[in-house]
Short mmCIF file of C-alpha atoms and ligand atoms in Angstrom, two decimals:
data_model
loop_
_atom_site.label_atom_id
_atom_site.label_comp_id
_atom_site.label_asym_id
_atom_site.label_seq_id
_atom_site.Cartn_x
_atom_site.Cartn_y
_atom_site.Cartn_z
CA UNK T 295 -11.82 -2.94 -31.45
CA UNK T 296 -13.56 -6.16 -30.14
CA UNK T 297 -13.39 -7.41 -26.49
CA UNK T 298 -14.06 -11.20 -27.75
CA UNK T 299 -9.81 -11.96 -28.13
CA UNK T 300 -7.62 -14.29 -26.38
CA UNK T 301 -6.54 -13.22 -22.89
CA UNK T 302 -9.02 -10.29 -22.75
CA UNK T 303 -11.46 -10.44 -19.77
CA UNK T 304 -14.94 -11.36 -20.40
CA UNK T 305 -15.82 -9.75 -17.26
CA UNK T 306 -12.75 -8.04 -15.87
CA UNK T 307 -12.34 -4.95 -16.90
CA UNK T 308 -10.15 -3.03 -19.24
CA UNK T 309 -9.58 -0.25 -21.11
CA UNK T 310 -11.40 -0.69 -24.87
CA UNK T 311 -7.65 0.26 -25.88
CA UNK T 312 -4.13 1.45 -24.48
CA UNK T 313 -2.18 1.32 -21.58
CA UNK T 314 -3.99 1.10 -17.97
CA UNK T 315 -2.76 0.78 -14.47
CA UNK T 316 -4.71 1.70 -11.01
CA UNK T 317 -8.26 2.85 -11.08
CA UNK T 318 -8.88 6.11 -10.08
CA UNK T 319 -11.35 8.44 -8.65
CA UNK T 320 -14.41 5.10 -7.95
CA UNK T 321 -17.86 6.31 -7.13
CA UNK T 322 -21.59 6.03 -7.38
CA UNK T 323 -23.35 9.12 -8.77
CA UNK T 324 -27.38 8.78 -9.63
CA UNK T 325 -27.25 5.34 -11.05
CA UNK T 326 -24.13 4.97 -12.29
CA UNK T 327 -20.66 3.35 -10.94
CA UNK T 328 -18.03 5.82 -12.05
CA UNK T 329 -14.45 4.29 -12.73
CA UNK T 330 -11.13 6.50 -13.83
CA UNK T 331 -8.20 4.81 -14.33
CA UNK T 332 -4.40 5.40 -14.96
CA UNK T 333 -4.23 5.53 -18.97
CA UNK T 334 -1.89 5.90 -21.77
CA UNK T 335 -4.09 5.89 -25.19
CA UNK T 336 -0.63 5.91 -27.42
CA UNK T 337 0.37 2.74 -26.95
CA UNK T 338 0.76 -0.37 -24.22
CA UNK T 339 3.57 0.82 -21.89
CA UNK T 340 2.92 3.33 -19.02
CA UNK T 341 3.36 7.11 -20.31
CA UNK T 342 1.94 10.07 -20.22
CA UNK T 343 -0.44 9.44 -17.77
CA UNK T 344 -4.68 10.59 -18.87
CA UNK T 345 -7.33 9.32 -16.98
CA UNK T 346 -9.71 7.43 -18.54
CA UNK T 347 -13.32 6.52 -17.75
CA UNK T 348 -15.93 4.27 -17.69
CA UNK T 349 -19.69 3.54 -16.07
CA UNK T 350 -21.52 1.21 -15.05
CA UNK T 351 -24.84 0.37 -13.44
CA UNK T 352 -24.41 -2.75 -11.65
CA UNK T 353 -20.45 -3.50 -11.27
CA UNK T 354 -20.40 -5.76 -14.04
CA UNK T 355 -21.53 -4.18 -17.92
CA UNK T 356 -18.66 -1.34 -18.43
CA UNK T 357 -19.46 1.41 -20.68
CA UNK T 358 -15.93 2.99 -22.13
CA UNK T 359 -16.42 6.55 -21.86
CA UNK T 360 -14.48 9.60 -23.68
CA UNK T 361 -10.90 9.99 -21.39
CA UNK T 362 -11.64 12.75 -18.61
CA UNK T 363 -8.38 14.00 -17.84
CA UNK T 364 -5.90 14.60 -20.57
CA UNK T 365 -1.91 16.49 -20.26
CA UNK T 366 -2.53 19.70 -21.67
CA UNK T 367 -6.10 20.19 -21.01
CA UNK T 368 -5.78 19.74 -17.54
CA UNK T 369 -3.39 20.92 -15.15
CA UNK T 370 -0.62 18.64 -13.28
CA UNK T 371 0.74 14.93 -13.29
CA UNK T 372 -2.57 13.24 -14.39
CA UNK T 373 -1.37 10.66 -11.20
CA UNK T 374 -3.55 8.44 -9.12
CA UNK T 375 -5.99 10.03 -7.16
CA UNK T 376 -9.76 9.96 -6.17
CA UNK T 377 -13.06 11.56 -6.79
CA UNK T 378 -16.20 12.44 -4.47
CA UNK T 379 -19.32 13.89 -5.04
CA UNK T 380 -20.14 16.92 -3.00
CA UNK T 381 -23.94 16.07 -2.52
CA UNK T 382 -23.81 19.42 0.03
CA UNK T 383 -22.31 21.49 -2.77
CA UNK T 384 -20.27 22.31 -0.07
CA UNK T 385 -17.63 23.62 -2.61
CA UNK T 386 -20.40 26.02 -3.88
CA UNK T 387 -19.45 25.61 -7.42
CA UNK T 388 -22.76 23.77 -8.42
CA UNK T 389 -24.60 25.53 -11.31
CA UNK T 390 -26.88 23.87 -12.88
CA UNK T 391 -28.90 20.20 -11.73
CA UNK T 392 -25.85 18.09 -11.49
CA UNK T 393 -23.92 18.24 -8.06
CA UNK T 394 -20.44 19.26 -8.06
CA UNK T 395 -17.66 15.87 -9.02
CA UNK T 396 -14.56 16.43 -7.48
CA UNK T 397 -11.46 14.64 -8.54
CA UNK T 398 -7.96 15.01 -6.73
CA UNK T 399 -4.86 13.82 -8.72
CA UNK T 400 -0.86 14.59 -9.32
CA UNK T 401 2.35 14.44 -7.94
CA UNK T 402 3.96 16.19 -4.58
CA UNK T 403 0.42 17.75 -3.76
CA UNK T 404 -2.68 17.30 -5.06
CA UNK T 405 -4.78 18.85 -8.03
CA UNK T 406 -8.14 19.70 -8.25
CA UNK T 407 -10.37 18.83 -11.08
CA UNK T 408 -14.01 19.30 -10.84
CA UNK T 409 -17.22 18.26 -13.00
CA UNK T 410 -20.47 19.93 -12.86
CA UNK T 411 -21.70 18.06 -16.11
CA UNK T 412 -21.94 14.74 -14.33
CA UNK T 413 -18.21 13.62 -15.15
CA UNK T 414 -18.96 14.02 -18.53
CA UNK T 415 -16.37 17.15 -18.58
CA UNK T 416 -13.42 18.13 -16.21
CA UNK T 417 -11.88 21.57 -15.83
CA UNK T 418 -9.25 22.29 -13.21
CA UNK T 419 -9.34 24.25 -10.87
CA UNK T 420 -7.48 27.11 -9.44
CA UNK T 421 -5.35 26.69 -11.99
CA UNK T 422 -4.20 23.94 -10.51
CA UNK T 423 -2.71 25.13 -7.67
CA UNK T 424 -1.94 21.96 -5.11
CA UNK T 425 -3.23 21.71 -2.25
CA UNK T 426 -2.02 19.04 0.99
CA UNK T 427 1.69 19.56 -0.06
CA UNK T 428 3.73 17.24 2.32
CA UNK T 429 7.42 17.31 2.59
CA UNK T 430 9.11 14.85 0.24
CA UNK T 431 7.92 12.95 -2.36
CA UNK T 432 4.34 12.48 -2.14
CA UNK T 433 1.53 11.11 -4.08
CA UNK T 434 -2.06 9.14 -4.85
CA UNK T 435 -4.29 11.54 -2.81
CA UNK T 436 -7.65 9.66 -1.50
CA UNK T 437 -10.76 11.59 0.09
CA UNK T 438 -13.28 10.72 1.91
CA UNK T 439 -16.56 11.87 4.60
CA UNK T 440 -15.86 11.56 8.62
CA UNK T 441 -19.14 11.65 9.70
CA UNK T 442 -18.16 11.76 13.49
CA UNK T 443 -16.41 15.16 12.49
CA UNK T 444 -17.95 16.07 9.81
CA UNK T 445 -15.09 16.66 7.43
CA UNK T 446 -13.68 15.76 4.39
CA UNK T 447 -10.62 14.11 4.83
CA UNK T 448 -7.62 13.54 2.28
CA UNK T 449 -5.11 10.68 2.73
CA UNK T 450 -1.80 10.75 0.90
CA UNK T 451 0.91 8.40 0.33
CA UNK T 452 4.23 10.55 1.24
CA UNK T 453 8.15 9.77 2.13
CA UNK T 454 8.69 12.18 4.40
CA UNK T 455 12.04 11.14 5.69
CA UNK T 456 10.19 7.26 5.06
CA UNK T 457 6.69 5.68 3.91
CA UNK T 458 4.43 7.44 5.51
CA UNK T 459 0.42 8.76 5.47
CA UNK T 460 -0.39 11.99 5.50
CA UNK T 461 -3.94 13.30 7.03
CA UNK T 462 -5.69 16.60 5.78
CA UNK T 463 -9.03 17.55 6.71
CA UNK T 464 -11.24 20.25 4.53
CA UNK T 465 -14.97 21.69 5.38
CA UNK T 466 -14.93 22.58 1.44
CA UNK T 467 -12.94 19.73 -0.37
CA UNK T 468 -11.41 22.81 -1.76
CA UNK T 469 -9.28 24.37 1.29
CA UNK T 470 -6.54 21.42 3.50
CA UNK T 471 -5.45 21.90 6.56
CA UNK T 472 -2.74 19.20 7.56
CA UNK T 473 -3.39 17.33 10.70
CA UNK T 474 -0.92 14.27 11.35
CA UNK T 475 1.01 11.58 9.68
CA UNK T 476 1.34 7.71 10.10
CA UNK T 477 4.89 6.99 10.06
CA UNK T 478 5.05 3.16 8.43
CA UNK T 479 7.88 1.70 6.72
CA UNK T 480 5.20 -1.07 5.06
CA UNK T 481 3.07 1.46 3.46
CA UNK T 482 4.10 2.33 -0.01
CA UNK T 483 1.71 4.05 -2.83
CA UNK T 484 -2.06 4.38 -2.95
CA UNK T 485 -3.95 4.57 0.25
CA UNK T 486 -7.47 3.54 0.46
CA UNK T 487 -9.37 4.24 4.04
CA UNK T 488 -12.67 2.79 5.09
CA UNK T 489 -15.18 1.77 7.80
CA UNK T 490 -16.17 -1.72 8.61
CA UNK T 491 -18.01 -3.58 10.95
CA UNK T 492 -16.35 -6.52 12.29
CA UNK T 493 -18.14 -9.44 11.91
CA UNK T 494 -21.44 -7.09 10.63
CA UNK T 495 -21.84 -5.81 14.25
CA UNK T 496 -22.33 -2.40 13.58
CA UNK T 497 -21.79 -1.22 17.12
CA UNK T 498 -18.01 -2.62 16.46
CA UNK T 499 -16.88 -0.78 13.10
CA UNK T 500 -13.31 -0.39 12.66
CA UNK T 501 -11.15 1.50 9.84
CA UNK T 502 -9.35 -0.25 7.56
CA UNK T 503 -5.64 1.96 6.15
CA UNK T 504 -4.88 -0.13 2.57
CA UNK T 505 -1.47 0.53 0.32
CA UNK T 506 -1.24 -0.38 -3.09
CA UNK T 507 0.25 -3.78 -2.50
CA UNK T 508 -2.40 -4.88 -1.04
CA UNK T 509 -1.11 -4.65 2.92
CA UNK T 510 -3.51 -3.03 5.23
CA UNK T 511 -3.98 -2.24 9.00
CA UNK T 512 -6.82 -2.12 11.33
CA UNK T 513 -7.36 0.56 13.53
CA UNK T 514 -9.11 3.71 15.06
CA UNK T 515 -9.58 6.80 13.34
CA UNK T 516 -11.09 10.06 14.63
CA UNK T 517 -10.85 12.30 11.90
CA UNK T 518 -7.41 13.73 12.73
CA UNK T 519 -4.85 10.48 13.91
CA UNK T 520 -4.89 6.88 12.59
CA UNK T 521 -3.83 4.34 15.32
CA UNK T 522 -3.33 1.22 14.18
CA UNK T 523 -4.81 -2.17 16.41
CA UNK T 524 -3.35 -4.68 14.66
CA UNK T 525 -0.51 -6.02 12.92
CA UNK T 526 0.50 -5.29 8.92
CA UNK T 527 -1.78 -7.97 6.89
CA UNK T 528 -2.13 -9.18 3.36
CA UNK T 529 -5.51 -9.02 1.77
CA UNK T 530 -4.55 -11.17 -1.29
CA UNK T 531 -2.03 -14.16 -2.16
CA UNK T 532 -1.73 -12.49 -5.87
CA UNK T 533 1.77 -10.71 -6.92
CA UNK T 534 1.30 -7.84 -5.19
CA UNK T 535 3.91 -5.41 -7.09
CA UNK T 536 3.62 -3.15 -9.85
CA UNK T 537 4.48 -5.97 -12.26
CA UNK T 538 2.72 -9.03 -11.11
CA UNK T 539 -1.57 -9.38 -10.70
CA UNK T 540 -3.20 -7.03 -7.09
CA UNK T 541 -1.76 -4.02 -7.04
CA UNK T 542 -2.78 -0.12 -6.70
CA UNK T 543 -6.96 -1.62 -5.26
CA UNK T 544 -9.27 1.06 -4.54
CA UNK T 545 -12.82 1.26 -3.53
CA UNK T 546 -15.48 2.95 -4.32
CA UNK T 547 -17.63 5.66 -2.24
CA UNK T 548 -20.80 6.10 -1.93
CA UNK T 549 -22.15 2.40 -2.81
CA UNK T 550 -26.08 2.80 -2.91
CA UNK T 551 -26.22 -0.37 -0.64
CA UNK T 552 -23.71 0.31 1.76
CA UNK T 553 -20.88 -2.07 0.67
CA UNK T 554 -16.98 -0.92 0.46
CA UNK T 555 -16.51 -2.58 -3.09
CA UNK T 556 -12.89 -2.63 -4.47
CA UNK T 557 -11.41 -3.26 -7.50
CA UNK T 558 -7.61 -3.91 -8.14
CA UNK T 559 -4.96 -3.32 -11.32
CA UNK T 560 -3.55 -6.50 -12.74
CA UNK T 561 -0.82 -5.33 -14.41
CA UNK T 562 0.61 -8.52 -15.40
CA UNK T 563 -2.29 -8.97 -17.79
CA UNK T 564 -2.11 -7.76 -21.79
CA UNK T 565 -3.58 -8.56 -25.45
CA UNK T 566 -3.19 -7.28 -29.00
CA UNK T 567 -4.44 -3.83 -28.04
CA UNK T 568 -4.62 -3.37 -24.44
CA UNK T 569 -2.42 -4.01 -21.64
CA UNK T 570 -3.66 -4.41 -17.27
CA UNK T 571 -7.56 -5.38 -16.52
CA UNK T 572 -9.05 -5.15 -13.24
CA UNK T 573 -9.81 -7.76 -10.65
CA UNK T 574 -13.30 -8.85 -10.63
CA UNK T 575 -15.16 -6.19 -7.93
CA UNK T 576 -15.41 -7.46 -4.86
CA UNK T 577 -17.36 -7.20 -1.57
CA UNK T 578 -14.70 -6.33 1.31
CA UNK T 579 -15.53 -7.16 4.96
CA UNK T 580 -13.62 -7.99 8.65
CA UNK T 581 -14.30 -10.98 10.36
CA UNK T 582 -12.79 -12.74 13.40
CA UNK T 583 -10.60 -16.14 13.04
CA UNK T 584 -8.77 -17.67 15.32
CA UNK T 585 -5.63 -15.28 14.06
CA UNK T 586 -7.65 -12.24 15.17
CA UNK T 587 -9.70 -9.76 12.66
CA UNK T 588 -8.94 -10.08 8.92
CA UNK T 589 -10.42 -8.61 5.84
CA UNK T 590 -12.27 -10.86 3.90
CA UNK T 591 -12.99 -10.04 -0.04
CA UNK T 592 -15.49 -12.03 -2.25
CA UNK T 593 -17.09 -11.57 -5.93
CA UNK T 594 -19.90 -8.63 -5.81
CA UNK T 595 -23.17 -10.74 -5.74
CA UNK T 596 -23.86 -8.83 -9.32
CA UNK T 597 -22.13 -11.41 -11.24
CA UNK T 598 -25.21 -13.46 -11.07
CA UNK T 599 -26.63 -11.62 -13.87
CA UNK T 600 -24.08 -13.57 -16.22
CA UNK T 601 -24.22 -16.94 -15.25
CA UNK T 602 -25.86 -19.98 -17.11
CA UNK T 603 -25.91 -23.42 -17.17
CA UNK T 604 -25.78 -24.08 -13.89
CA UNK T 605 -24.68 -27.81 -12.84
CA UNK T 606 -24.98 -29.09 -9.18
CA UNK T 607 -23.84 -31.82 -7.69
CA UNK T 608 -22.74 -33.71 -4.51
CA UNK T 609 -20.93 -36.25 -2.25
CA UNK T 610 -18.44 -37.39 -5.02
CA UNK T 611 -15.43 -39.55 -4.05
CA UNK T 612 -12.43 -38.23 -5.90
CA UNK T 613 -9.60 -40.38 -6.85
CA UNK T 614 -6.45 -40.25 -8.30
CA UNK T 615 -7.76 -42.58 -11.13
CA UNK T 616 -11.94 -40.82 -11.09
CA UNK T 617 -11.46 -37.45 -11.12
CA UNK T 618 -15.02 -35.34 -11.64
CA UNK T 619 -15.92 -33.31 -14.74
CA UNK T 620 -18.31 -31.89 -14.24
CA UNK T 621 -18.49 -29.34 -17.45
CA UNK T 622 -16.55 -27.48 -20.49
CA UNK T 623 -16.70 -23.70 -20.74
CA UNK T 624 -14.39 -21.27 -21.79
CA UNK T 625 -15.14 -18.48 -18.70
CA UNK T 626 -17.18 -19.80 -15.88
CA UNK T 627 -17.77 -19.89 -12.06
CA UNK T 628 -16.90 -22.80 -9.48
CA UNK T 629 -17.96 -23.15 -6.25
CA UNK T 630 -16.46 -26.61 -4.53
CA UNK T 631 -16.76 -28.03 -1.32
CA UNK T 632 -14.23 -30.62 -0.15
CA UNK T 633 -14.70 -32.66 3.16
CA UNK T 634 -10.26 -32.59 4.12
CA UNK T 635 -11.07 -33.68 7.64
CA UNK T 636 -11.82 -37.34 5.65
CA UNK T 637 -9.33 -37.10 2.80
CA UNK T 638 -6.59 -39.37 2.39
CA UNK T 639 -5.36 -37.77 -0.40
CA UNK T 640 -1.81 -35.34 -0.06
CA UNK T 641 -3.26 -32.98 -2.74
CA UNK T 642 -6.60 -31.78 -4.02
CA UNK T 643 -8.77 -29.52 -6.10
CA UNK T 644 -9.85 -28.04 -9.61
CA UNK T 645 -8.07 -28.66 -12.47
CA UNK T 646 -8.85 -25.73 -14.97
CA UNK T 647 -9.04 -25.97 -19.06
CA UNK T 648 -8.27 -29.70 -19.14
CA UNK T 649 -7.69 -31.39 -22.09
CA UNK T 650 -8.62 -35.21 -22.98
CA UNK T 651 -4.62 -35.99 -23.18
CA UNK T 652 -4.77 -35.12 -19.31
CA UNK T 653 -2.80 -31.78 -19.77
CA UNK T 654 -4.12 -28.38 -18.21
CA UNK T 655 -3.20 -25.09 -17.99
CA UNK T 656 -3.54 -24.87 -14.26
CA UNK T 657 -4.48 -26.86 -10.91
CA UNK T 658 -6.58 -24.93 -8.40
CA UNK T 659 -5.16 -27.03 -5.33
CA UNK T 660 -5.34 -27.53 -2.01
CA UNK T 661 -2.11 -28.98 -0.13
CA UNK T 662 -2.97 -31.00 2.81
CA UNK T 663 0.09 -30.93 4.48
CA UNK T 664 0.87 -27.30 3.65
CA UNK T 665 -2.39 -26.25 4.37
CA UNK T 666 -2.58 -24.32 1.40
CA UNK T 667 -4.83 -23.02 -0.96
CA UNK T 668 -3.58 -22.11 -4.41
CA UNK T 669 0.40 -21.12 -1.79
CA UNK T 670 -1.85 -18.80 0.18
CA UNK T 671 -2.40 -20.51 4.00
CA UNK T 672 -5.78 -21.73 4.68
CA UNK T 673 -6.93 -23.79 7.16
CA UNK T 674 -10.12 -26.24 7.06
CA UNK T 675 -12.82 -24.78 8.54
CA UNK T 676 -14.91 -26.92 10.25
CA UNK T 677 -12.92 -30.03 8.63
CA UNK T 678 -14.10 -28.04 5.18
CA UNK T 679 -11.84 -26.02 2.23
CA UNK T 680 -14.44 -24.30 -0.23
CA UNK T 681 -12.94 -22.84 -3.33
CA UNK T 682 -14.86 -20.61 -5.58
CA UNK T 683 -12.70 -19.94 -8.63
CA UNK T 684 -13.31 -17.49 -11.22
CA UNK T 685 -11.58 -18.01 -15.35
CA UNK T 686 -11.94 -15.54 -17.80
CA UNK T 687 -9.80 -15.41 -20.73
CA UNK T 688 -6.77 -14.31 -19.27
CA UNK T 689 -7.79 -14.17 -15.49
CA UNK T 690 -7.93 -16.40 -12.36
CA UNK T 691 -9.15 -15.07 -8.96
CA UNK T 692 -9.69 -17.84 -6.44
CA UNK T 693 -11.14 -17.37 -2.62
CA UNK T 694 -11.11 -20.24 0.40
CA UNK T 695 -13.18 -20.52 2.77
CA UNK T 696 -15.83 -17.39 1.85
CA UNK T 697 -13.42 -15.03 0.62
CA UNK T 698 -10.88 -15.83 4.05
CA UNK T 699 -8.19 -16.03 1.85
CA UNK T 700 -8.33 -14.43 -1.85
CA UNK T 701 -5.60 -15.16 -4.64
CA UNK T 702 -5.74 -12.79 -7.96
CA UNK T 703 -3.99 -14.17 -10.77
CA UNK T 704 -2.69 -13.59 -14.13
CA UNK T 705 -3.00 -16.95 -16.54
CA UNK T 706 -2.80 -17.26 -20.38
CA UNK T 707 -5.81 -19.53 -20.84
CA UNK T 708 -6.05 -21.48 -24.16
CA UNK T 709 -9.60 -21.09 -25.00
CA UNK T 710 -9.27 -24.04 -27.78
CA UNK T 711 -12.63 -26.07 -28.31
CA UNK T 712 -10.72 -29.22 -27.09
CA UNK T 713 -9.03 -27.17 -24.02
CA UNK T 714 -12.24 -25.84 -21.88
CA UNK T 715 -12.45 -29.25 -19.62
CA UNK T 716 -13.17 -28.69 -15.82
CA UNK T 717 -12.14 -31.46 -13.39
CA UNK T 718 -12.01 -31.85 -9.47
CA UNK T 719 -9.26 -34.36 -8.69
CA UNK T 720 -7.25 -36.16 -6.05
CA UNK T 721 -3.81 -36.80 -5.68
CA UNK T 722 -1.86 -39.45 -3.56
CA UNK T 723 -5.42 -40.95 -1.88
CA UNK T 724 -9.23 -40.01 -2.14
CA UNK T 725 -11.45 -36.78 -0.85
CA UNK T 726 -14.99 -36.48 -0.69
CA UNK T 727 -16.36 -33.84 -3.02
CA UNK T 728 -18.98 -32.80 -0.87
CA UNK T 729 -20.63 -30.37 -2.98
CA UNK T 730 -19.87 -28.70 -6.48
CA UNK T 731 -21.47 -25.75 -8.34
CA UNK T 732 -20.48 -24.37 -11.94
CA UNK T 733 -21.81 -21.70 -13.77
CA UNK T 734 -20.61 -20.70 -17.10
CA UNK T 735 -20.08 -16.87 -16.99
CA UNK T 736 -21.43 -14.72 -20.03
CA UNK T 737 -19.50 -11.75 -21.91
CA UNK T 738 -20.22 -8.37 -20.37
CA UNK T 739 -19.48 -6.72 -23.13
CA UNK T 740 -21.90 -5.48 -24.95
C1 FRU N 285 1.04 3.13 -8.72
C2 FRU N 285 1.56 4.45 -9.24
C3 FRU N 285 1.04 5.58 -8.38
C4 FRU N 285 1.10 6.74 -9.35
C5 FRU N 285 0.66 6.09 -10.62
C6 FRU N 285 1.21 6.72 -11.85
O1 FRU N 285 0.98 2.14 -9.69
O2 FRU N 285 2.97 4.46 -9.29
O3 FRU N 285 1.79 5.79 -7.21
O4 FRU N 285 0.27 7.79 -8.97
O5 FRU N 285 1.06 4.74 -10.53
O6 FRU N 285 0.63 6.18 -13.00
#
């Protein structure tokens, strides 16, 4: 099986083969990036759910590693869940020089899988007797330290009479206790939980409650209740639904330089033998706007180990009749600055794999009237819309304004000689192009 085919991501990630949807179980254990994902080997549909795995030492080369959690072998619905390290061996099943890997996965409860090989091997345990069993339906466990209390705590998706979160807490990642739930009609599937510091002021540091669409809240936490500050938000512009391109994100734990990294199923994304990628990982944060605190997201910093052939340039006017090109690639990075405080023109932006017959496969734009970026809302800042864009093969993320705004997308890209043409252009008038960056973006795939 070869990752160079049409559509495939270059550097997004998916599975060398089968069926994938959310990732599963993200950490950082002694060098490596651990990623487990919702997999069906047999064939490109979802079905009997494994978990597969893959590593990584820098967010960016995946290594495809042997599947971790397979029906049969292992105990329960092989559903979304989480894994942690338990540094303290607080579980007390460490036996040999690798701390204890716990994963927590299945259906209506959750099941406990543990490693002491590294996450090279999984057995279950207790014979998979579930643990946090909230009334209803219930599933997509995710665990994680309170320092403040000192606990482990578990976070599960549940309808309990309607969406809901459930909170457990554990001293041993082994034994819950329930605590409370967060009663939310909005929240449906795969809860993520993390700290931030609003605008890096780390005397102000907030939690962050996620669901798999993509919708979040702001809010307090102190180990037992979640109350939320702020109104229901949308982190990304994408499809967020279980058939379109941002759905099921989760982050990972224990980054070695402190930085709540997600990643994010596209599921509308497919080739000959595989079928859903991830986003690109990126670098989540809260900053204040004018509309209040939001979470920004932009492209891990790590991506600079694949770029090449940079071009710069700056203070172009483009016109409906000049449009810049800047380069050709087939996957590549764009950073662009446009001055829209200045621009006469209704409609601006990148125009992506242009051809010399003026066609495209799609426009990057920004609507002056709309105030739109790409349909999501943006406004200038400081008279100002950056876009950074990135195309791979079959995928299209773009982010305004320093990751403000954030729009994952699914596009067949026809990587044709004669079709890799980049162009800023103007419609209806003329915008300054204040500055422009490209980088073509390597395979990183070994
Ligand atoms: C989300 C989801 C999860 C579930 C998993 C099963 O896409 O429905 O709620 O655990 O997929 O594969």
């Amino acid at each position: 099986t070869s990752y160079d085919e049409a559509f495939r991501g270059q550097f997004h990630f998916s599975s060398r083969a089968g069926w994938m949807n959310d990732p599963n179980g993200s950490f950082w254990y002694r060098g490596q990036y651990h990623l487990f994902y919702q997999h069906n080997p047999h064939g490109l549909a979802w079905d009997t759910m494994h978990w597969g795995h893959a590593t990584s030492p820098d967010l960016v080369h995946w290594t495809q590693k042997p599947i971790a959690l397979e029906p049969g072998v292992h105990a329960g619905d092989l559903w979304s869940g989480n894994g942690v390290v338990d540094t303290a061996n607080v579980t007390g099943l460490k036996n040999g020089a690798d701390d204890p890997i716990l994963v927590f996965s299945g259906t209506n409860g959750a099941t406990i899988h543990y490693s002491l090989d590294g996450a090279r091997t999984f057995q279950t345990y207790g014979g998979g007797r579930k643990v946090a069993v909230p009334a209803g339906t219930s599933r997509d466990p995710k665990v994680f330290w309170h320092e403040p209390s000192r606990r482990w705590v578990m976070v599960m998706w549940s309808d309990g009479g309607g969406n809901g979160a459930d909170f457990y807490t554990s001293a041993d990642l082994l034994n819950w206790t329930w605590r409370s739930r967060y009663a939310a009609g909005w929240f449906f599937e795969c809860p993520d939980m993390f700290q931030l510091p609003v605008d890096g002021n780390a005397a102000d540091r907030r939690w962050v409650l996620t669901d798999a669409s993509g919708e979040y809240v702001t809010g307090d936490f102190d180990g037992t209740t979640f109350l939320p500050r702020t109104a229901v938000r949308r982190m990304d512009h994408g499809a967020n639904d279980a058939g379109g391109t941002f759905y099921a994100g989760q982050t990972f734990l224990g980054d070695p330089r402190g930085r709540v990294v997600q990643t994010v199923w596209q599921p509308a994304a497919r080739g000959s033998v595989w079928s859903g990628n991830l986003t690109f990982p990126a670098e989540l944060a809260l900053r204040t706007g004018t509309d209040g605190v939001s979470l920004t997201r932009t492209p891990v910093d790590e991506l600079a180990s694949l770029r090449s052939g940079t071009v710069t340039l700056s203070d172009r006017t483009v016109t409906p009749t000049t449009p810049v090109s800047p380069a050709a690639a087939d996957t590549y990075e764009v950073t662009a600055v446009f001055d829209a405080a200045s621009a006469t023109a209704t409609r601006f932006g990148l125009r992506l794999h242009a051809r010399a017959d003026g066609t495209y496969d799609r426009a990057v734009t920004y609507d002056r009237a709309a105030r739109t970026l790409y349909g999501a809302p943006l406004a200038p800042e400081n008279g100002r819309v950056t876009m950074r864009v990135l195309v791979d093969r079959g995928q299209l993320e773009v982010f305004g304004n320093g990751g403000a705004v954030s729009i994952s997308d699914v596009v067949r890209f026809d990587s044709a000689a004669g079709s890799q043409g980049l162009q800023a252009y103007a419609e209806g008038g003329s915008v300054r192009l204040v500055s422009l960056r490209f980088d073509r973006l390597g395979s990183a795939w070994g």
